[in-house]
Coordinates of C-alpha atoms in Angstrom, one line a residue:
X1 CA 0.0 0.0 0.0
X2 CA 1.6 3.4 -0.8
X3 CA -0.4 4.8 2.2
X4 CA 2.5 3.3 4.2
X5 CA 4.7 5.2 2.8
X6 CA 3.0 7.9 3.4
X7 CA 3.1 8.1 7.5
X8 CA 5.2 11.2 7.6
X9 CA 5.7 14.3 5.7
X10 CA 9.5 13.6 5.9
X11 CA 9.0 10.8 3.4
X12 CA 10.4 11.7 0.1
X13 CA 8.5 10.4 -2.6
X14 CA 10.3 8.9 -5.8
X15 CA 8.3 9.7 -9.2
X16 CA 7.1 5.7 -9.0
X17 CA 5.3 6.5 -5.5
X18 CA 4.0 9.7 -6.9
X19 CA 2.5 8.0 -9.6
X20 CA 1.2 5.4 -7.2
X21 CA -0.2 7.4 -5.3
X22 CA -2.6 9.0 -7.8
X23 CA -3.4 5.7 -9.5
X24 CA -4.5 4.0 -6.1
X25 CA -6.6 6.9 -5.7
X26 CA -8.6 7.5 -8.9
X27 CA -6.6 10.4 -9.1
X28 CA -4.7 9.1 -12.2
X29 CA -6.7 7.4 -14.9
X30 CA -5.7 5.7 -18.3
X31 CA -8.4 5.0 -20.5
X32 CA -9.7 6.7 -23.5
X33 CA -11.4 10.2 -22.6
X34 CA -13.5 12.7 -24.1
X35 CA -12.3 16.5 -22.7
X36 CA -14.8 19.4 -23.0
X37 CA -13.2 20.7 -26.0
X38 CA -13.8 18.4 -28.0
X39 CA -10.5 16.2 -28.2
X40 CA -9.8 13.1 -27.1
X41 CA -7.3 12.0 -24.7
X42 CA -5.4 8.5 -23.1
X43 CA -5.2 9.9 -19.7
X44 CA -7.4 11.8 -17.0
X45 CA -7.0 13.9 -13.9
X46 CA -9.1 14.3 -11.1
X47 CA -6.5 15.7 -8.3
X48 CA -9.5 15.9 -5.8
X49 CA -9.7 12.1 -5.2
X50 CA -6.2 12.3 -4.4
X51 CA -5.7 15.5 -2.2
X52 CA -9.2 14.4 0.0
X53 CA -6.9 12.3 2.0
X54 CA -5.2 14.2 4.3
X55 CA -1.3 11.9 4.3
X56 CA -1.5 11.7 0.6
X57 CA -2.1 15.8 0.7
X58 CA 0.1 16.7 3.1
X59 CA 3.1 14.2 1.1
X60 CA 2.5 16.2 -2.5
X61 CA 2.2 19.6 -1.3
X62 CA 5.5 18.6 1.0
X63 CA 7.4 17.4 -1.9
X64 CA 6.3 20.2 -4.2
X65 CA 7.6 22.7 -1.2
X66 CA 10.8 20.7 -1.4
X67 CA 11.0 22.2 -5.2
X68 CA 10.4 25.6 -4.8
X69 CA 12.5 25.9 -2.2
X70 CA 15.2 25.3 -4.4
X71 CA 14.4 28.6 -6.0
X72 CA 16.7 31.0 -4.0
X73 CA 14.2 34.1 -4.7
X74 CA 11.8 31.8 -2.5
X75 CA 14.5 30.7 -0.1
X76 CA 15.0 34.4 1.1
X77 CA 11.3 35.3 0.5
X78 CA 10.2 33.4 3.4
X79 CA 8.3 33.5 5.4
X80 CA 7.4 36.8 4.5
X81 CA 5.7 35.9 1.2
X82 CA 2.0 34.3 -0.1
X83 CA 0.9 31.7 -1.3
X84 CA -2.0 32.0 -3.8
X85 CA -3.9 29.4 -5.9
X86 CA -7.1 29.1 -8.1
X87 CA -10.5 27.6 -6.6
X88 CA -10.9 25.3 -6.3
X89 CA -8.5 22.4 -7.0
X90 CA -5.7 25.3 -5.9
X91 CA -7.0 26.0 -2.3
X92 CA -6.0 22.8 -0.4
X93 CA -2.1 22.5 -2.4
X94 CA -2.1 26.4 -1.3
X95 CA -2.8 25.5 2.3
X96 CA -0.4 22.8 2.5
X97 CA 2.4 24.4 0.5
X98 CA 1.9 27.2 2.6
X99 CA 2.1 25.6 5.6
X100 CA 5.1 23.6 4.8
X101 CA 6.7 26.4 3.5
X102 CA 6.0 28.4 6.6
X103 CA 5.0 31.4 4.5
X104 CA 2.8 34.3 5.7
X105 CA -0.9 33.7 4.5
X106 CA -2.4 32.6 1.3
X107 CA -5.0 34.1 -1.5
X108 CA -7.4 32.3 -3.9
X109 CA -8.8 33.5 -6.8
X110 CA -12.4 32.7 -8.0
X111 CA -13.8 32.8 -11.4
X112 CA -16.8 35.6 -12.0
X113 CA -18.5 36.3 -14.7
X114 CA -15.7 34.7 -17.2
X115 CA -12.8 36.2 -15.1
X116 CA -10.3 35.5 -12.3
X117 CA -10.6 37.4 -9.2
X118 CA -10.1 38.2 -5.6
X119 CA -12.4 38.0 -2.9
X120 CA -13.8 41.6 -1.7
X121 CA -11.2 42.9 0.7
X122 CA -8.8 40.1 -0.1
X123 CA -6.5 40.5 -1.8
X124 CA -2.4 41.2 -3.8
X125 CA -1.0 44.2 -2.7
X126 CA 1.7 45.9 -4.5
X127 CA 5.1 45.0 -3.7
X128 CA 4.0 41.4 -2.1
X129 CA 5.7 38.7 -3.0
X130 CA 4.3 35.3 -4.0
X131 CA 4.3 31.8 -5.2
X132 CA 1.3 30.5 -7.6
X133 CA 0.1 26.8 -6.8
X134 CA -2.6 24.9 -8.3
X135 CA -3.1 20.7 -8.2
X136 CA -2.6 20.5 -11.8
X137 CA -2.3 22.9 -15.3
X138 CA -4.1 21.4 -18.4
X139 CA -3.9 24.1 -20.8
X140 CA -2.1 26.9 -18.8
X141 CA -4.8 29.3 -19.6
X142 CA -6.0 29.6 -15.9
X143 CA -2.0 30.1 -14.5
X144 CA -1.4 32.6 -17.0
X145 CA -5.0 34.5 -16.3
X146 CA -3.7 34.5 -12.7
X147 CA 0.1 35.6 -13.5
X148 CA -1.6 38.5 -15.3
X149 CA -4.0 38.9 -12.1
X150 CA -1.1 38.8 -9.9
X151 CA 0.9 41.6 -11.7
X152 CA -1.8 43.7 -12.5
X153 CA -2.2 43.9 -8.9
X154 CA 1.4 45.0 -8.3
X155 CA 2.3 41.6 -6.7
X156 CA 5.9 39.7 -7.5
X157 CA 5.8 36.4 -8.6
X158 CA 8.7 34.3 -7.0
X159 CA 7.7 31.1 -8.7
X160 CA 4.9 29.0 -10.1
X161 CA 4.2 25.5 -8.5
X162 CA 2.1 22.4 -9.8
X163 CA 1.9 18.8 -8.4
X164 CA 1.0 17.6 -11.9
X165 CA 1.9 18.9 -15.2
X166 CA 0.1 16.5 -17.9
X167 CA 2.2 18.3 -20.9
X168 CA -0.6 19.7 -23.0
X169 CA 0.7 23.3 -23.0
X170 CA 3.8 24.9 -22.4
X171 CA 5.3 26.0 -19.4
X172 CA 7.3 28.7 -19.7
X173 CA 6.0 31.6 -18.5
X174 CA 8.5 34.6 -18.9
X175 CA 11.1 34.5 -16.8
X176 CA 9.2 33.2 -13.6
X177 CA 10.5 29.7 -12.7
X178 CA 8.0 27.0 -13.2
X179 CA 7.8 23.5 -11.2
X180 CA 5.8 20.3 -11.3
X181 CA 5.7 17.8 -8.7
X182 CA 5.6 14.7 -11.4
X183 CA 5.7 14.9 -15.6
X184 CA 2.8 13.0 -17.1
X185 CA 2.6 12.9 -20.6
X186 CA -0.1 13.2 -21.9
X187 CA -1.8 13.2 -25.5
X188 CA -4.7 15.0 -27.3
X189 CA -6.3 13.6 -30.6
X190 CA -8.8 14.7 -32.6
X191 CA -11.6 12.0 -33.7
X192 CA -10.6 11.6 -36.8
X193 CA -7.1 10.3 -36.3
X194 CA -7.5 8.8 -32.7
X195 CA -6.0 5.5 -32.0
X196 CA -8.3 4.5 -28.9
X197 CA -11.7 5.3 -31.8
X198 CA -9.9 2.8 -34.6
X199 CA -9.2 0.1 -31.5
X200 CA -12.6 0.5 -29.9
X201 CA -12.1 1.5 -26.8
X202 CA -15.0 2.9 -24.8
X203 CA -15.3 6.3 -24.9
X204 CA -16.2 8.7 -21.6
X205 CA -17.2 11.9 -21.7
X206 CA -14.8 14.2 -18.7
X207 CA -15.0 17.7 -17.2
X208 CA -12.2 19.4 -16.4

């Protein structure tokens, strides 16, 4: 069971027992999948079913800590710094990172009415410093929505921080230093030329 492995958060986790863990809970599925958009896909995410348990939680936002401290903008940052993530699959990696991390506080951002934002009196001041978490990026459209959020607010952006990045958009995000917890790759296909159609394999519609 990867659950033992997962008594304390001093265990450091190889890539294997990431991947375990998000297999053994759902979190990680291979099949043939149908994303909103339209394309089809061989894997799917659904980071809740793995970040509902609190050991597996605490272990991925502790090793994801473990990379951004690395970052030596972060390093000296701390602990006067914030977290901030997107609801809602950002909020819990945003508590735990923060709390390993020892930073200050944290931020989320909602969506309303089509755009990311703050709750009322919440929020970026200029001049804070912070890192950007979420559980997973699929497209990068959300991160870079809240990049744009974070500096139009007058906040600095020490890193950016993801437990899973699946591969389907770039990561490069100017010159603010991106890390993922595990690399899953992951592929897209349209109908017409997908291999999963032509060998018949059952088809389920997703949300992401």
């Amino acid at each position: 069971m990867v659950e033992e492995m997962v008594g304390t958060s001093s265990v450091m986790l190889t890539q294997g027992q990431i991947r375990d863990i998000l297999i053994e809970t759902g979190a990680f599925r291979k099949g043939h999948f149908l994303l909103p958009m339209g394309k089809h896909t061989n894997h799917y995410f659904q980071m809740p079913l793995a970040l509902r348990y609190f050991n597996y939680a605490r272990t991925l936002c502790v090793g994801l800590s473990r990379l951004l401290r690395v970052d030596p903008k972060v390093t000296s940052a701390l602990p006067r710094c914030s977290v901030v993530g997107p609801a809602s699959g950002g909020i819990p990696v945003a508590f735990g990172v923060r709390e390993a991390l020892n930073a200050d506080q944290i931020f989320w951002v909602e969506r309303e009415e089509g755009h990311l934002s703050f709750r009322q009196f919440a929020e970026v001041k200029p001049g804070d410093k912070c890192i950007l978490v979420d559980d997973i990026t699929f497209f990068g459209n959300t991160m870079q929505e809240l990049v744009k959020l974070i500096q139009g607010s007058g906040g600095i952006i020490l890193a950016i921080g993801v437990i899973v990045n699946p591969g389907l958009a770039g990561t490069e995000f100017g010159d603010i230093p991106f890390y993922s917890l595990i690399d899953i790759k992951t592929d897209l296909y349209d109908e017409s030329n997908c291999p999963l159609c032509k060998q018949n394999v059952p088809l389920v519609k997703v949300r992401i």
